[in-house]
PDB file of C-alpha atoms in Angstrom:
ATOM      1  CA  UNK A  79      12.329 -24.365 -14.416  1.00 71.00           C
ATOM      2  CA  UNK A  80      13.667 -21.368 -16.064  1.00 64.00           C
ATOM      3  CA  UNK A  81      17.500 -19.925 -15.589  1.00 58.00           C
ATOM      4  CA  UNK A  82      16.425 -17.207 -13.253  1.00 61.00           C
ATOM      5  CA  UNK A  83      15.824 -19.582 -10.739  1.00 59.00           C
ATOM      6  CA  UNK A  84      19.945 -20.458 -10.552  1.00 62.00           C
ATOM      7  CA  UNK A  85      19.775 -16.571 -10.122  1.00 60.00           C
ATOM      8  CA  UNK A  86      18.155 -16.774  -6.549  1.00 64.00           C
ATOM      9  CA  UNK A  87      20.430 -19.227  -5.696  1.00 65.00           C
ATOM     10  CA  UNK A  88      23.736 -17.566  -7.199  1.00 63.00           C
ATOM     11  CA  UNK A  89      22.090 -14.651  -4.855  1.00 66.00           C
ATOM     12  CA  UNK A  90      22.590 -12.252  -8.508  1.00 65.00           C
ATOM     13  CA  UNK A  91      18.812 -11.336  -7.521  1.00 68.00           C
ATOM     14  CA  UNK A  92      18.461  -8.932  -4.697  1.00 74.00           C
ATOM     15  CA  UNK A  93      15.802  -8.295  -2.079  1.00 76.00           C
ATOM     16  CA  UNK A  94      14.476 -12.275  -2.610  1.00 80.00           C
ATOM     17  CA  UNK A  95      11.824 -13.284   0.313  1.00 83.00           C
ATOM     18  CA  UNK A  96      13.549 -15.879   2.422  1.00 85.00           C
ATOM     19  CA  UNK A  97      12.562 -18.145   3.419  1.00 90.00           C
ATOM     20  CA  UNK A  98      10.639 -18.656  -0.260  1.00 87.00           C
ATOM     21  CA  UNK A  99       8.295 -21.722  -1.507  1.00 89.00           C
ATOM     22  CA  UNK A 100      10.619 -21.742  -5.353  1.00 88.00           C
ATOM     23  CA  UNK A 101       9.232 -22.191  -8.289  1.00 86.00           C
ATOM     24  CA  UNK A 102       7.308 -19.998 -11.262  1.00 87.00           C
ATOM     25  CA  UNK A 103       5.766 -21.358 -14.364  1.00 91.00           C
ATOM     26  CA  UNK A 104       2.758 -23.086 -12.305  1.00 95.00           C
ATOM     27  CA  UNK A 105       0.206 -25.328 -13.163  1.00 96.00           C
ATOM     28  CA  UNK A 106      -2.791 -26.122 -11.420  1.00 96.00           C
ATOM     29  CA  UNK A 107      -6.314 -26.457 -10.964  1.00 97.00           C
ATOM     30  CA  UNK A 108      -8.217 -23.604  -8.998  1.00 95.00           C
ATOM     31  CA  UNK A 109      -9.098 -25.356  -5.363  1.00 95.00           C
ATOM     32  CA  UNK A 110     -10.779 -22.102  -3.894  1.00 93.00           C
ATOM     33  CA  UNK A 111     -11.383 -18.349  -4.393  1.00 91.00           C
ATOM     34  CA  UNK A 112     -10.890 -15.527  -1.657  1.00 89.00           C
ATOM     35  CA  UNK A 113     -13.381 -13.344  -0.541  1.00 88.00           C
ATOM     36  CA  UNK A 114     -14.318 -10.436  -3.335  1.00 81.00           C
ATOM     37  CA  UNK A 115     -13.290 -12.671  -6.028  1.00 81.00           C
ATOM     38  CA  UNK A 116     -16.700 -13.154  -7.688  1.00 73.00           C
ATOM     39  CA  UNK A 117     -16.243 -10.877 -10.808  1.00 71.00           C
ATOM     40  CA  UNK A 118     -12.979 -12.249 -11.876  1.00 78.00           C
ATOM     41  CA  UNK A 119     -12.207 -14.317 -14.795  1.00 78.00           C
ATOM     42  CA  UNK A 120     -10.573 -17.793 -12.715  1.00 88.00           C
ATOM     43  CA  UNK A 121     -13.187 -20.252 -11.496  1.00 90.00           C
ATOM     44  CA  UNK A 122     -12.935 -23.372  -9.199  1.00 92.00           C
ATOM     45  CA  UNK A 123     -12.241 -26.245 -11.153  1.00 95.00           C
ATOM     46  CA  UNK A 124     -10.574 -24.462 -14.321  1.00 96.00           C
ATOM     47  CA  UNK A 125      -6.724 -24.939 -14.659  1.00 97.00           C
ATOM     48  CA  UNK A 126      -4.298 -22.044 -14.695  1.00 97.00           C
ATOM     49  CA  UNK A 127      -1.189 -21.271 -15.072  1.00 96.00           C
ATOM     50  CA  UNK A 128       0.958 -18.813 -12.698  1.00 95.00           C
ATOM     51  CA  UNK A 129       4.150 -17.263 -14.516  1.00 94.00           C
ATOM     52  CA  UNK A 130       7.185 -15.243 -13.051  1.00 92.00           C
ATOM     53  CA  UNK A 131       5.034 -11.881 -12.062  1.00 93.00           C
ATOM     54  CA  UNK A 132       2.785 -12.643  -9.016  1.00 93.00           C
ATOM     55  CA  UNK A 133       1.533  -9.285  -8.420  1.00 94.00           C
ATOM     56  CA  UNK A 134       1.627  -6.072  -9.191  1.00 96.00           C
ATOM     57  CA  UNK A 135       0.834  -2.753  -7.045  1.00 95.00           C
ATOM     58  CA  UNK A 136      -1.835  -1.407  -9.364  1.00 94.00           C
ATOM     59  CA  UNK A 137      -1.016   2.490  -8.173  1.00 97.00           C
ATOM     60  CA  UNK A 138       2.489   3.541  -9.286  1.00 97.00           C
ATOM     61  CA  UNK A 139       2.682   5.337 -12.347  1.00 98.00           C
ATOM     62  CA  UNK A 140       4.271   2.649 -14.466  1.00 97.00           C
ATOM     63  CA  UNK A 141       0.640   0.412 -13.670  1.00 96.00           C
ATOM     64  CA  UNK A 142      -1.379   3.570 -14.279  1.00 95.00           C
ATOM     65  CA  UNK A 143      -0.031   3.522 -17.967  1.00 94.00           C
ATOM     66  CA  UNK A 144      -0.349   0.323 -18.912  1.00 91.00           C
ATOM     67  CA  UNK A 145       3.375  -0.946 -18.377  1.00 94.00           C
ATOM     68  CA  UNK A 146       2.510  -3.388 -15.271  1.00 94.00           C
ATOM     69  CA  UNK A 147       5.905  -5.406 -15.763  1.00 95.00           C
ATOM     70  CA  UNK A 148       8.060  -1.949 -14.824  1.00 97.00           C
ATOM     71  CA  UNK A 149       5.819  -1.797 -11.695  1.00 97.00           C
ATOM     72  CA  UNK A 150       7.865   0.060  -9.266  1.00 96.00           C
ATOM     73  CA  UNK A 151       6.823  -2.503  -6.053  1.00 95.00           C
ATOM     74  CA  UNK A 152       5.645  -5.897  -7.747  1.00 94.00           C
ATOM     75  CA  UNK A 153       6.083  -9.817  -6.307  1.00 94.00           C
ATOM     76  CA  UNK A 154       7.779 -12.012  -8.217  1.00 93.00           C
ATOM     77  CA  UNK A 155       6.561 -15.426  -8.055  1.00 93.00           C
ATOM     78  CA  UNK A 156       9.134 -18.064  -6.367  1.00 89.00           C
ATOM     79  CA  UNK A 157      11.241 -15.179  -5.526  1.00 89.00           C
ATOM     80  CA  UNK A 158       9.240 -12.303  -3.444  1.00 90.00           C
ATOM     81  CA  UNK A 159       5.769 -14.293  -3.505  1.00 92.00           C
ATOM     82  CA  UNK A 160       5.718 -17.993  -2.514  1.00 93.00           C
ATOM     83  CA  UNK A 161       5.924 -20.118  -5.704  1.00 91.00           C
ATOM     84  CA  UNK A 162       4.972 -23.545  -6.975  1.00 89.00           C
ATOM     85  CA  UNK A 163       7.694 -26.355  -5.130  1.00 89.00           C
ATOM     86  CA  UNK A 164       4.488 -27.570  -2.847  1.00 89.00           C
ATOM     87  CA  UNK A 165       1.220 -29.419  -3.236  1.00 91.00           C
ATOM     88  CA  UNK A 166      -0.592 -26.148  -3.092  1.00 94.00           C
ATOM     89  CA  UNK A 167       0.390 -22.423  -3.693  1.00 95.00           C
ATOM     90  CA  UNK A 168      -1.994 -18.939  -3.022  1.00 94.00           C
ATOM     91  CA  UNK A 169      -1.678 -16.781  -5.910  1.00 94.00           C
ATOM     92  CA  UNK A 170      -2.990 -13.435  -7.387  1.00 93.00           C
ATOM     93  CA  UNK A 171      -6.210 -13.783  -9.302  1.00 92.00           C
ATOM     94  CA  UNK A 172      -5.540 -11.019 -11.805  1.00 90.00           C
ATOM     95  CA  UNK A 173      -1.689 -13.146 -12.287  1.00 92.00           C
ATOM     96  CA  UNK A 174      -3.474 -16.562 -13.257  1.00 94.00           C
ATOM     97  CA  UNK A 175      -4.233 -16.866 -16.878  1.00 95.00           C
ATOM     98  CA  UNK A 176      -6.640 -19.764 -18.347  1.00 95.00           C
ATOM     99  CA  UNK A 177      -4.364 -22.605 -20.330  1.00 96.00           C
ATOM    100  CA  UNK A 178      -4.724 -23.573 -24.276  1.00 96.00           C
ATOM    101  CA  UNK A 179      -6.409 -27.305 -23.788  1.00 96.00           C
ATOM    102  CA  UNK A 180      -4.145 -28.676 -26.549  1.00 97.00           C
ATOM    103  CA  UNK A 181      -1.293 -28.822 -24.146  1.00 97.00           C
ATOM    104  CA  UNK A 182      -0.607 -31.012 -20.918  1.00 97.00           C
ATOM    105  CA  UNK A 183       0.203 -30.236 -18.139  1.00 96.00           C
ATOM    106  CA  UNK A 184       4.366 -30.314 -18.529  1.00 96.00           C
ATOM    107  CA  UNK A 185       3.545 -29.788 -22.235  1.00 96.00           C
ATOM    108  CA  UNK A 186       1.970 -25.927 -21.454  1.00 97.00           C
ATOM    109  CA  UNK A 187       4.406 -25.479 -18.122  1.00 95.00           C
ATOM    110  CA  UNK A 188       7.369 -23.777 -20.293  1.00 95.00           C
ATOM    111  CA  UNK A 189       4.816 -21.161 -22.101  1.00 96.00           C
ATOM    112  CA  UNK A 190       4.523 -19.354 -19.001  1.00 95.00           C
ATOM    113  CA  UNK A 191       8.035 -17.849 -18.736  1.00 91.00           C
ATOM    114  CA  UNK A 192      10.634 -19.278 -20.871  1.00 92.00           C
ATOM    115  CA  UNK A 193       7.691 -18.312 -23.761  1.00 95.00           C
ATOM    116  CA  UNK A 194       6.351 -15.262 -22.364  1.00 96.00           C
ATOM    117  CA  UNK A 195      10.010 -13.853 -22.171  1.00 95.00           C
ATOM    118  CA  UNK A 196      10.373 -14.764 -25.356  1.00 96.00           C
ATOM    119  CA  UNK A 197       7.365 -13.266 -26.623  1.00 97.00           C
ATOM    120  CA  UNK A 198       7.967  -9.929 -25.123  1.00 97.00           C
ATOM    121  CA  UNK A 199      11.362 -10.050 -26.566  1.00 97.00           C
ATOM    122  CA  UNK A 200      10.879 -10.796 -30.264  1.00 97.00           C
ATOM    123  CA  UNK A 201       7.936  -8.486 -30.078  1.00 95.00           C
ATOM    124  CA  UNK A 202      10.507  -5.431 -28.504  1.00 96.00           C
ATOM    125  CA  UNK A 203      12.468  -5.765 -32.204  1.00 95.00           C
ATOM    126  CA  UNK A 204       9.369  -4.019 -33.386  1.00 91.00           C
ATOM    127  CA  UNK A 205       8.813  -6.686 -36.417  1.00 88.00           C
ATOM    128  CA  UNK A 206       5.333  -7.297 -37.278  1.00 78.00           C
ATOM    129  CA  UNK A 207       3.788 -10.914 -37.932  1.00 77.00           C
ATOM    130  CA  UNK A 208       3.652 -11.936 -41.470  1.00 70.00           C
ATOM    131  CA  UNK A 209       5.586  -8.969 -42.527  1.00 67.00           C
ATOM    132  CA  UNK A 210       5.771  -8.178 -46.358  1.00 68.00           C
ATOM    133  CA  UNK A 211       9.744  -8.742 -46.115  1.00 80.00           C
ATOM    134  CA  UNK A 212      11.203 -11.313 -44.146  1.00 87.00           C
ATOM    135  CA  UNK A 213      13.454 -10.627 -41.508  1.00 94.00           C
ATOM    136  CA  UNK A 214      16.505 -12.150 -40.219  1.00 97.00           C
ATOM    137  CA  UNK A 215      16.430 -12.941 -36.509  1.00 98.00           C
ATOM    138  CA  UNK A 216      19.253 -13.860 -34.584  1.00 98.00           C
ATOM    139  CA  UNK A 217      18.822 -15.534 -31.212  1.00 98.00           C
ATOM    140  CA  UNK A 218      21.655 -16.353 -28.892  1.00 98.00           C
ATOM    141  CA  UNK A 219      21.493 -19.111 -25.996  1.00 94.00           C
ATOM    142  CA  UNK A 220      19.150 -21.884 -27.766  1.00 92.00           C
ATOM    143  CA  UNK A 221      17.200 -23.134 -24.764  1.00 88.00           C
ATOM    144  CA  UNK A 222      13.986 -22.916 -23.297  1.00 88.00           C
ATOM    145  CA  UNK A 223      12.968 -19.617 -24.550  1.00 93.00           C
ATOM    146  CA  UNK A 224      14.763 -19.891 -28.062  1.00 95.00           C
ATOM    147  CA  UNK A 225      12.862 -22.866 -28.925  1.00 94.00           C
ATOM    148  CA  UNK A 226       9.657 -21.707 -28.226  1.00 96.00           C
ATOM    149  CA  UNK A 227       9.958 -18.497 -30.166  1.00 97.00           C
ATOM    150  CA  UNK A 228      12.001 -19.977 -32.886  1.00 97.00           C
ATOM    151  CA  UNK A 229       8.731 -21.339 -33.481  1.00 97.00           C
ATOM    152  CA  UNK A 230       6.427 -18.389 -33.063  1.00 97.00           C
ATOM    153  CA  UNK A 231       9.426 -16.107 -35.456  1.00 96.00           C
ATOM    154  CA  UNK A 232       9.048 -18.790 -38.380  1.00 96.00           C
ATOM    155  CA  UNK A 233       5.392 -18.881 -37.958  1.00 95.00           C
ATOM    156  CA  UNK A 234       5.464 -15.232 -38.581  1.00 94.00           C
ATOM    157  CA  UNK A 235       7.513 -15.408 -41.740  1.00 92.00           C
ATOM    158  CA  UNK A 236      10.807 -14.691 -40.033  1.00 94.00           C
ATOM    159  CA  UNK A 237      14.617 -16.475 -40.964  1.00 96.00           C
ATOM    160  CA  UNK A 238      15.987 -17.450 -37.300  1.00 98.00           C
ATOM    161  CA  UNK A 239      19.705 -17.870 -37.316  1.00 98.00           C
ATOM    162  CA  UNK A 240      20.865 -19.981 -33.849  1.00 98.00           C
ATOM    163  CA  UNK A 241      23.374 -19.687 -31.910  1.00 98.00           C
ATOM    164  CA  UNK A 242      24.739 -21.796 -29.454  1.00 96.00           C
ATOM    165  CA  UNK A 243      27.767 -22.217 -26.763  1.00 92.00           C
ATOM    166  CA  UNK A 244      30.401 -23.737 -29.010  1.00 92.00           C
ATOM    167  CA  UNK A 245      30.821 -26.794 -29.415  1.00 92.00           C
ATOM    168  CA  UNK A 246      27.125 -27.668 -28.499  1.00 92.00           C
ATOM    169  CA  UNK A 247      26.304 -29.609 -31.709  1.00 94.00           C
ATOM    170  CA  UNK A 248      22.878 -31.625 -30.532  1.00 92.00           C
ATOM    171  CA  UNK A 249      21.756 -27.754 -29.445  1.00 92.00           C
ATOM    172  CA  UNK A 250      22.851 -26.583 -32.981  1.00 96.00           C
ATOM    173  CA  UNK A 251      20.835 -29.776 -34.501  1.00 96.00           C
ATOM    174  CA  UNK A 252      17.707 -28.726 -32.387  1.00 94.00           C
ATOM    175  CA  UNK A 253      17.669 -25.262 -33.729  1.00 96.00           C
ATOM    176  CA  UNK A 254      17.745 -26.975 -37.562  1.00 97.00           C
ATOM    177  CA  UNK A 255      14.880 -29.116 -36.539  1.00 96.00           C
ATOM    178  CA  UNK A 256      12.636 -26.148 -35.796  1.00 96.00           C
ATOM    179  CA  UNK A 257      13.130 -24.960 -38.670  1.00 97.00           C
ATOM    180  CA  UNK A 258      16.225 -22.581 -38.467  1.00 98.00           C
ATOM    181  CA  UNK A 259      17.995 -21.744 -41.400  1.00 98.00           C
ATOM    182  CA  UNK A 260      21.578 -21.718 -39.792  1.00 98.00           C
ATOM    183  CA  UNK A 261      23.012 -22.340 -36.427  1.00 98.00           C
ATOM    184  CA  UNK A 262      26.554 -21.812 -35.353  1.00 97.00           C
ATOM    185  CA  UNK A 263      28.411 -20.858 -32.355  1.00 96.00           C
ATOM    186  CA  UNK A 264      27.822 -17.662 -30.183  1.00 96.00           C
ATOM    187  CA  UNK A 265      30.933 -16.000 -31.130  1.00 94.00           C
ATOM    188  CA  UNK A 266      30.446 -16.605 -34.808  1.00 95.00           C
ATOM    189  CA  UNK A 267      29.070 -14.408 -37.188  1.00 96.00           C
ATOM    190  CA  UNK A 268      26.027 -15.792 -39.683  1.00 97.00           C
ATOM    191  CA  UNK A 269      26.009 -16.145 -43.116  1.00 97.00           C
ATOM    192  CA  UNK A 270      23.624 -13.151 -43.542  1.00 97.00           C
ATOM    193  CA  UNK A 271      23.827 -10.066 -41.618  1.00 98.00           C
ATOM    194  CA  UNK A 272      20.649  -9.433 -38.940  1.00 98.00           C
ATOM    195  CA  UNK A 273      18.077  -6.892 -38.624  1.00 97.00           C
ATOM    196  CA  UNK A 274      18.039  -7.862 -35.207  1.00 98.00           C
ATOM    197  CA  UNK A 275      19.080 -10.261 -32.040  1.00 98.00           C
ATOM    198  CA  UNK A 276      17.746 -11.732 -29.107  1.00 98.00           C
ATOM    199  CA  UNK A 277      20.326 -12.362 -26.472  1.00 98.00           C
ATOM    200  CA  UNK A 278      18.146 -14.996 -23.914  1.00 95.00           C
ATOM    201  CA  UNK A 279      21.827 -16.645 -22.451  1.00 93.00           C
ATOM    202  CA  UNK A 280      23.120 -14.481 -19.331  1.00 91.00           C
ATOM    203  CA  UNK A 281      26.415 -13.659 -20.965  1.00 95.00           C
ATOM    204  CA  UNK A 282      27.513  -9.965 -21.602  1.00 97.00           C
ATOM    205  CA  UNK A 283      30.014 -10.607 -23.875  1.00 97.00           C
ATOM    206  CA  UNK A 284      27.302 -11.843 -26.697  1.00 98.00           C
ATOM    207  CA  UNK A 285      26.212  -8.269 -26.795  1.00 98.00           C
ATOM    208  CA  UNK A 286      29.350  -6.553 -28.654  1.00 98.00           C
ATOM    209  CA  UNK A 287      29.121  -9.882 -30.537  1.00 98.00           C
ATOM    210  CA  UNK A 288      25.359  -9.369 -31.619  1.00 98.00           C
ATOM    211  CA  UNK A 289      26.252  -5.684 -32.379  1.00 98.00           C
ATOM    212  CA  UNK A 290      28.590  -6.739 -34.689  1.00 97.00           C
ATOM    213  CA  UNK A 291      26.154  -9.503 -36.403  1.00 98.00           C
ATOM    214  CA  UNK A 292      23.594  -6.825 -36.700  1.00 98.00           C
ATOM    215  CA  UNK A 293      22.976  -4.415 -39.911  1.00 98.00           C
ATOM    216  CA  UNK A 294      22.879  -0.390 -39.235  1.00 98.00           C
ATOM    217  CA  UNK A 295      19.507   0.465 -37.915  1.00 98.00           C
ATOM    218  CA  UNK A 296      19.133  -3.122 -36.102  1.00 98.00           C
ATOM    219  CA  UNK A 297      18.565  -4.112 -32.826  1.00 98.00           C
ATOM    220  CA  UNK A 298      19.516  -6.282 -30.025  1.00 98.00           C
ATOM    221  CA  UNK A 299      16.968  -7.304 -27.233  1.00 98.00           C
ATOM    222  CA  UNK A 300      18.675  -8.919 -24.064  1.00 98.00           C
ATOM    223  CA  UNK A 301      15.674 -11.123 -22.718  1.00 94.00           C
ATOM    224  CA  UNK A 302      17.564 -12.199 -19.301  1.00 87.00           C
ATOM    225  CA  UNK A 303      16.816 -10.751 -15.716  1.00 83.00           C
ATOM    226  CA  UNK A 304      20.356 -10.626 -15.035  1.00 85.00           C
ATOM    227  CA  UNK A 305      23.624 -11.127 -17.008  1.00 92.00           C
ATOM    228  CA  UNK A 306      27.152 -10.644 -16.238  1.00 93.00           C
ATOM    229  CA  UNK A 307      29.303  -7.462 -17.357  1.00 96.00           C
ATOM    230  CA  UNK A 308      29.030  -6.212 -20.844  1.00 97.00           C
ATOM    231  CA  UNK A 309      32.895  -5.378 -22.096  1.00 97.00           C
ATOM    232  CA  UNK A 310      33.681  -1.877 -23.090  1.00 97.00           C
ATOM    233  CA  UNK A 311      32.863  -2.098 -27.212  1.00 97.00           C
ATOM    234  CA  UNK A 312      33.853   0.619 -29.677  1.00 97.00           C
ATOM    235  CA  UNK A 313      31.596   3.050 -30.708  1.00 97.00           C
ATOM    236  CA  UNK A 314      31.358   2.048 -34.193  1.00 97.00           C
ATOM    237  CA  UNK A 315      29.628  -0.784 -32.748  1.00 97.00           C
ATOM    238  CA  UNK A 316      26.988   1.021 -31.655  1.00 97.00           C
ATOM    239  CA  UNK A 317      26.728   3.695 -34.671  1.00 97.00           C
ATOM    240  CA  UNK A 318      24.731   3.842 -37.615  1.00 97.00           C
ATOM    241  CA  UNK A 319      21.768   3.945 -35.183  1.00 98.00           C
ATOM    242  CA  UNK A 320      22.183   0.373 -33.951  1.00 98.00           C
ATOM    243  CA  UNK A 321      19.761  -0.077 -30.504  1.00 98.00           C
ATOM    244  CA  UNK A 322      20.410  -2.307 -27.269  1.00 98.00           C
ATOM    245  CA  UNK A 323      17.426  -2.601 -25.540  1.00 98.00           C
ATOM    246  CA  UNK A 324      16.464  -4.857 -22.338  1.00 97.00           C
ATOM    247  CA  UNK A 325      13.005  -6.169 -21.313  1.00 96.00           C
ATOM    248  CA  UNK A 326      11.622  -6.056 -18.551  1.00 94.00           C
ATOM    249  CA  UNK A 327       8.865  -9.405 -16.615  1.00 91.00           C
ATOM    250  CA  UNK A 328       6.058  -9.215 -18.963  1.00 92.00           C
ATOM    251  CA  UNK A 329       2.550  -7.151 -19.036  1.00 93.00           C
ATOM    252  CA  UNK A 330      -1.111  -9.066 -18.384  1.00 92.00           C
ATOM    253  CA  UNK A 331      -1.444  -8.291 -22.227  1.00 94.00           C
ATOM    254  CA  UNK A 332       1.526 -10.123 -23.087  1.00 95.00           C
ATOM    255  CA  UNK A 333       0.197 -13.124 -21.831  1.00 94.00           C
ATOM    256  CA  UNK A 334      -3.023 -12.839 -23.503  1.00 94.00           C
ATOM    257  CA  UNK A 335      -1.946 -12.888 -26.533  1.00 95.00           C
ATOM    258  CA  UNK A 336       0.853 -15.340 -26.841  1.00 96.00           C
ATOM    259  CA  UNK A 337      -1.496 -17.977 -25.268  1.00 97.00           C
ATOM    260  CA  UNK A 338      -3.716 -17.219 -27.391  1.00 97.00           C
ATOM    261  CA  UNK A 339      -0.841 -17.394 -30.148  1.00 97.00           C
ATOM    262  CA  UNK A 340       0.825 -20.405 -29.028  1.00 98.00           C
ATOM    263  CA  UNK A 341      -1.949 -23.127 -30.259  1.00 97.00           C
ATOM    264  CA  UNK A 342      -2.329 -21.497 -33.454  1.00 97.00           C
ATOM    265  CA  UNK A 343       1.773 -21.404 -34.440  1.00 97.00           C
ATOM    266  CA  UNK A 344       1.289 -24.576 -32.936  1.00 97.00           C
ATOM    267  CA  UNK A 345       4.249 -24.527 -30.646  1.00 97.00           C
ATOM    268  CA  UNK A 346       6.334 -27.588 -29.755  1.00 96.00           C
ATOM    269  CA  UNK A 347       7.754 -27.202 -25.897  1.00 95.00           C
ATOM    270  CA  UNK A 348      10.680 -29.611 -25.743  1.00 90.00           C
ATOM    271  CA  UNK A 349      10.491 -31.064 -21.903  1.00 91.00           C
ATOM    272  CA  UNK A 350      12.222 -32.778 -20.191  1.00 89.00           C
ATOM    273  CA  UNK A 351      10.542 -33.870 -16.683  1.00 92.00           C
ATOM    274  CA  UNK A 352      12.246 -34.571 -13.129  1.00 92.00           C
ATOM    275  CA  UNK A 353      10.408 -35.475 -10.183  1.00 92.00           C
ATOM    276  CA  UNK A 354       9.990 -32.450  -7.768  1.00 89.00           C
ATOM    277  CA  UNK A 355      12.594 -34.379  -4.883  1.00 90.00           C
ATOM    278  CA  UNK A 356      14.895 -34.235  -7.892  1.00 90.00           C
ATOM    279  CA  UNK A 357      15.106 -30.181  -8.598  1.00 86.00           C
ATOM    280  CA  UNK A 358      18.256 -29.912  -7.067  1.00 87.00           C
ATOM    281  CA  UNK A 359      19.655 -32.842  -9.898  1.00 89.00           C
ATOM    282  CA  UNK A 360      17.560 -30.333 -13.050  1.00 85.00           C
ATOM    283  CA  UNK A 361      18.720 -27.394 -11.698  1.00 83.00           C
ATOM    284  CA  UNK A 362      22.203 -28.871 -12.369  1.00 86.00           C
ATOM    285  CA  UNK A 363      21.660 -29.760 -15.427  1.00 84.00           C
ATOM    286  CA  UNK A 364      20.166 -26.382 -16.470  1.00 79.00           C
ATOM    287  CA  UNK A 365      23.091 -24.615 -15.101  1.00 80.00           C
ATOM    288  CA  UNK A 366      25.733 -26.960 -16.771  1.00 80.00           C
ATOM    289  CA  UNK A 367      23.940 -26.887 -20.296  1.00 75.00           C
ATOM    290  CA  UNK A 368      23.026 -30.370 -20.496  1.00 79.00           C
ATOM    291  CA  UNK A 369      18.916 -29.478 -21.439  1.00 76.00           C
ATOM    292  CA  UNK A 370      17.488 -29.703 -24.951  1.00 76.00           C
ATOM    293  CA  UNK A 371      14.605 -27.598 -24.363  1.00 73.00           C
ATOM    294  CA  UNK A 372      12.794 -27.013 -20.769  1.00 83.00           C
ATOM    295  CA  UNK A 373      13.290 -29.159 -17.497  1.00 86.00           C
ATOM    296  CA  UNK A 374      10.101 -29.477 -15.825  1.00 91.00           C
ATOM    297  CA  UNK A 375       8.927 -30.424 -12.250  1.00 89.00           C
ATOM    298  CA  UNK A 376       6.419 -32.864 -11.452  1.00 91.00           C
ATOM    299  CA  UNK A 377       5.162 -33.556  -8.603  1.00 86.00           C
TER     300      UNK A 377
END
């Protein structure tokens, strides 16, 4: 269950399909193919896993060059193209990507947004795995997507530096576990200045904060579909050639290669599970910060 879906039903996402099945980061085992599918790379039996972009239109120019996820007319899944609250959901075969056996079920379930997102994110600060100088990463919001590329950004040879709503010392203690080497509150500023941050919670405010955390030349990713106002910020903020950069769903490529990533790092998805007659009771909890980690569905 990832944050965009309290999104839908905040109504801060426009143009949603209604009535909609909820629910993205699927996983299931293929029942049946459609007609023409006999050259693609799902088969009956194998298990998949569906993440937030269901389709894509395949014509525009943004699909024509390779950038799928800016797709000027695409279906989002649980939003614009019936998602994964049911027994059985019809998706895309070019959107379902073959899962890492290492993980179960709910183990592999939070890879397929919270990690893509994340993913997509650390790799838009332009850092390059096992780089010859380590970097320092900060990443605000610690939840589902934090953790998961906490994990992958160590891996790589990175410093992560957590932050966290304050106050929220077990999230703070999390972050340590994974390896961080600090973690603090949002509105704090680390103990060593960043080359770059990854904004994941919804907040505007934390990006004039990250700006300030950052050194000249750095950069700050905001990860999130939506977030409320960003304040007016001085311009020295933004000087010394300092970047704010969004991102945008995630690319067919993208999801290649951090599944293919994910079992190698190998990453740890913290879950915690609720029965499916129960979302209402995790989406609750997501939105009131009670999660360590990623709430997941079962059915």
């Amino acid at each position: 269950m990832g944050f965009s879906r309290i999104e839908q039903v905040d109504g801060e996402l426009e143009k949603p399909k209604l009535p909609i099945i909820p629910g993205h980061e699927i996983v299931g085992v293929v029942d049946k193919l459609g007609p023409g599918l006999d050259g693609v790379a799902v088969t009956v039996g194998q298990r998949v896993g569906i993440p937030w972009v269901g389709r894509t239109c395949g014509s525009c120019y943004y699909c024509r060059e390779g950038a799928e996820n800016l797709c000027d007319d695409p279906g989002f899944t649980g939003y614009q193209v019936d998602g994964g609250y049911a027994e059985y959901t019809v998706a895309n075969a070019e959107c379902c990507y073959p899962l890492p056996d290492m993980y179960s079920d709910v183990e592999v379930a939070p890879l397929l947004c919270a990690g893509l997102i994340g993913y997509r994110s650390l790799r838009k600060t332009g850092f390059k795995p096992n780089a010859e100088k380590k970097k320092h990463i900060g990443i605000y919001g610690f939840g589902a997507a934090a953790h998961i590329i906490a994990q992958v950004a160590i891996y790589e040879g990175h410093q992560v530096y957590a932050f966290t709503r304050p106050g929220d010392v077990e999230a703070q203690a999390f972050a340590i576990r994974l390896g961080a080497t600090w973690a603090g509150d949002s509105f704090s500023l680390p103990p060593h200045v960043l080359d770059a941050a990854i904004i994941f919670a919804p907040v505007g405010a934390l990006v004039p904060v990250a700006l300030q955390a950052i050194r000249k030349g750095g950069i700050v990713v905001t990860g999130g579909i939506h977030m409320s106002p960003i304040p007016s910020f001085p311009y020295s903020s933004l000087w010394g050639e300092r970047q704010v950069v969004s991102v945008a769903n995630l690319t067919r490529q993208d999801s290649l290669e951090f599944l293919e990533l994910a079992p190698k790092v190998p990453v740890k998805t913290e879950t915690v599970t609720f029965p499916l007659e129960r979302a209402n009771e995790a989406l609750k909890a997501l939105r009131e910060g009670r999660l360590v980690g990623a709430a997941v569905l079962v059915p």
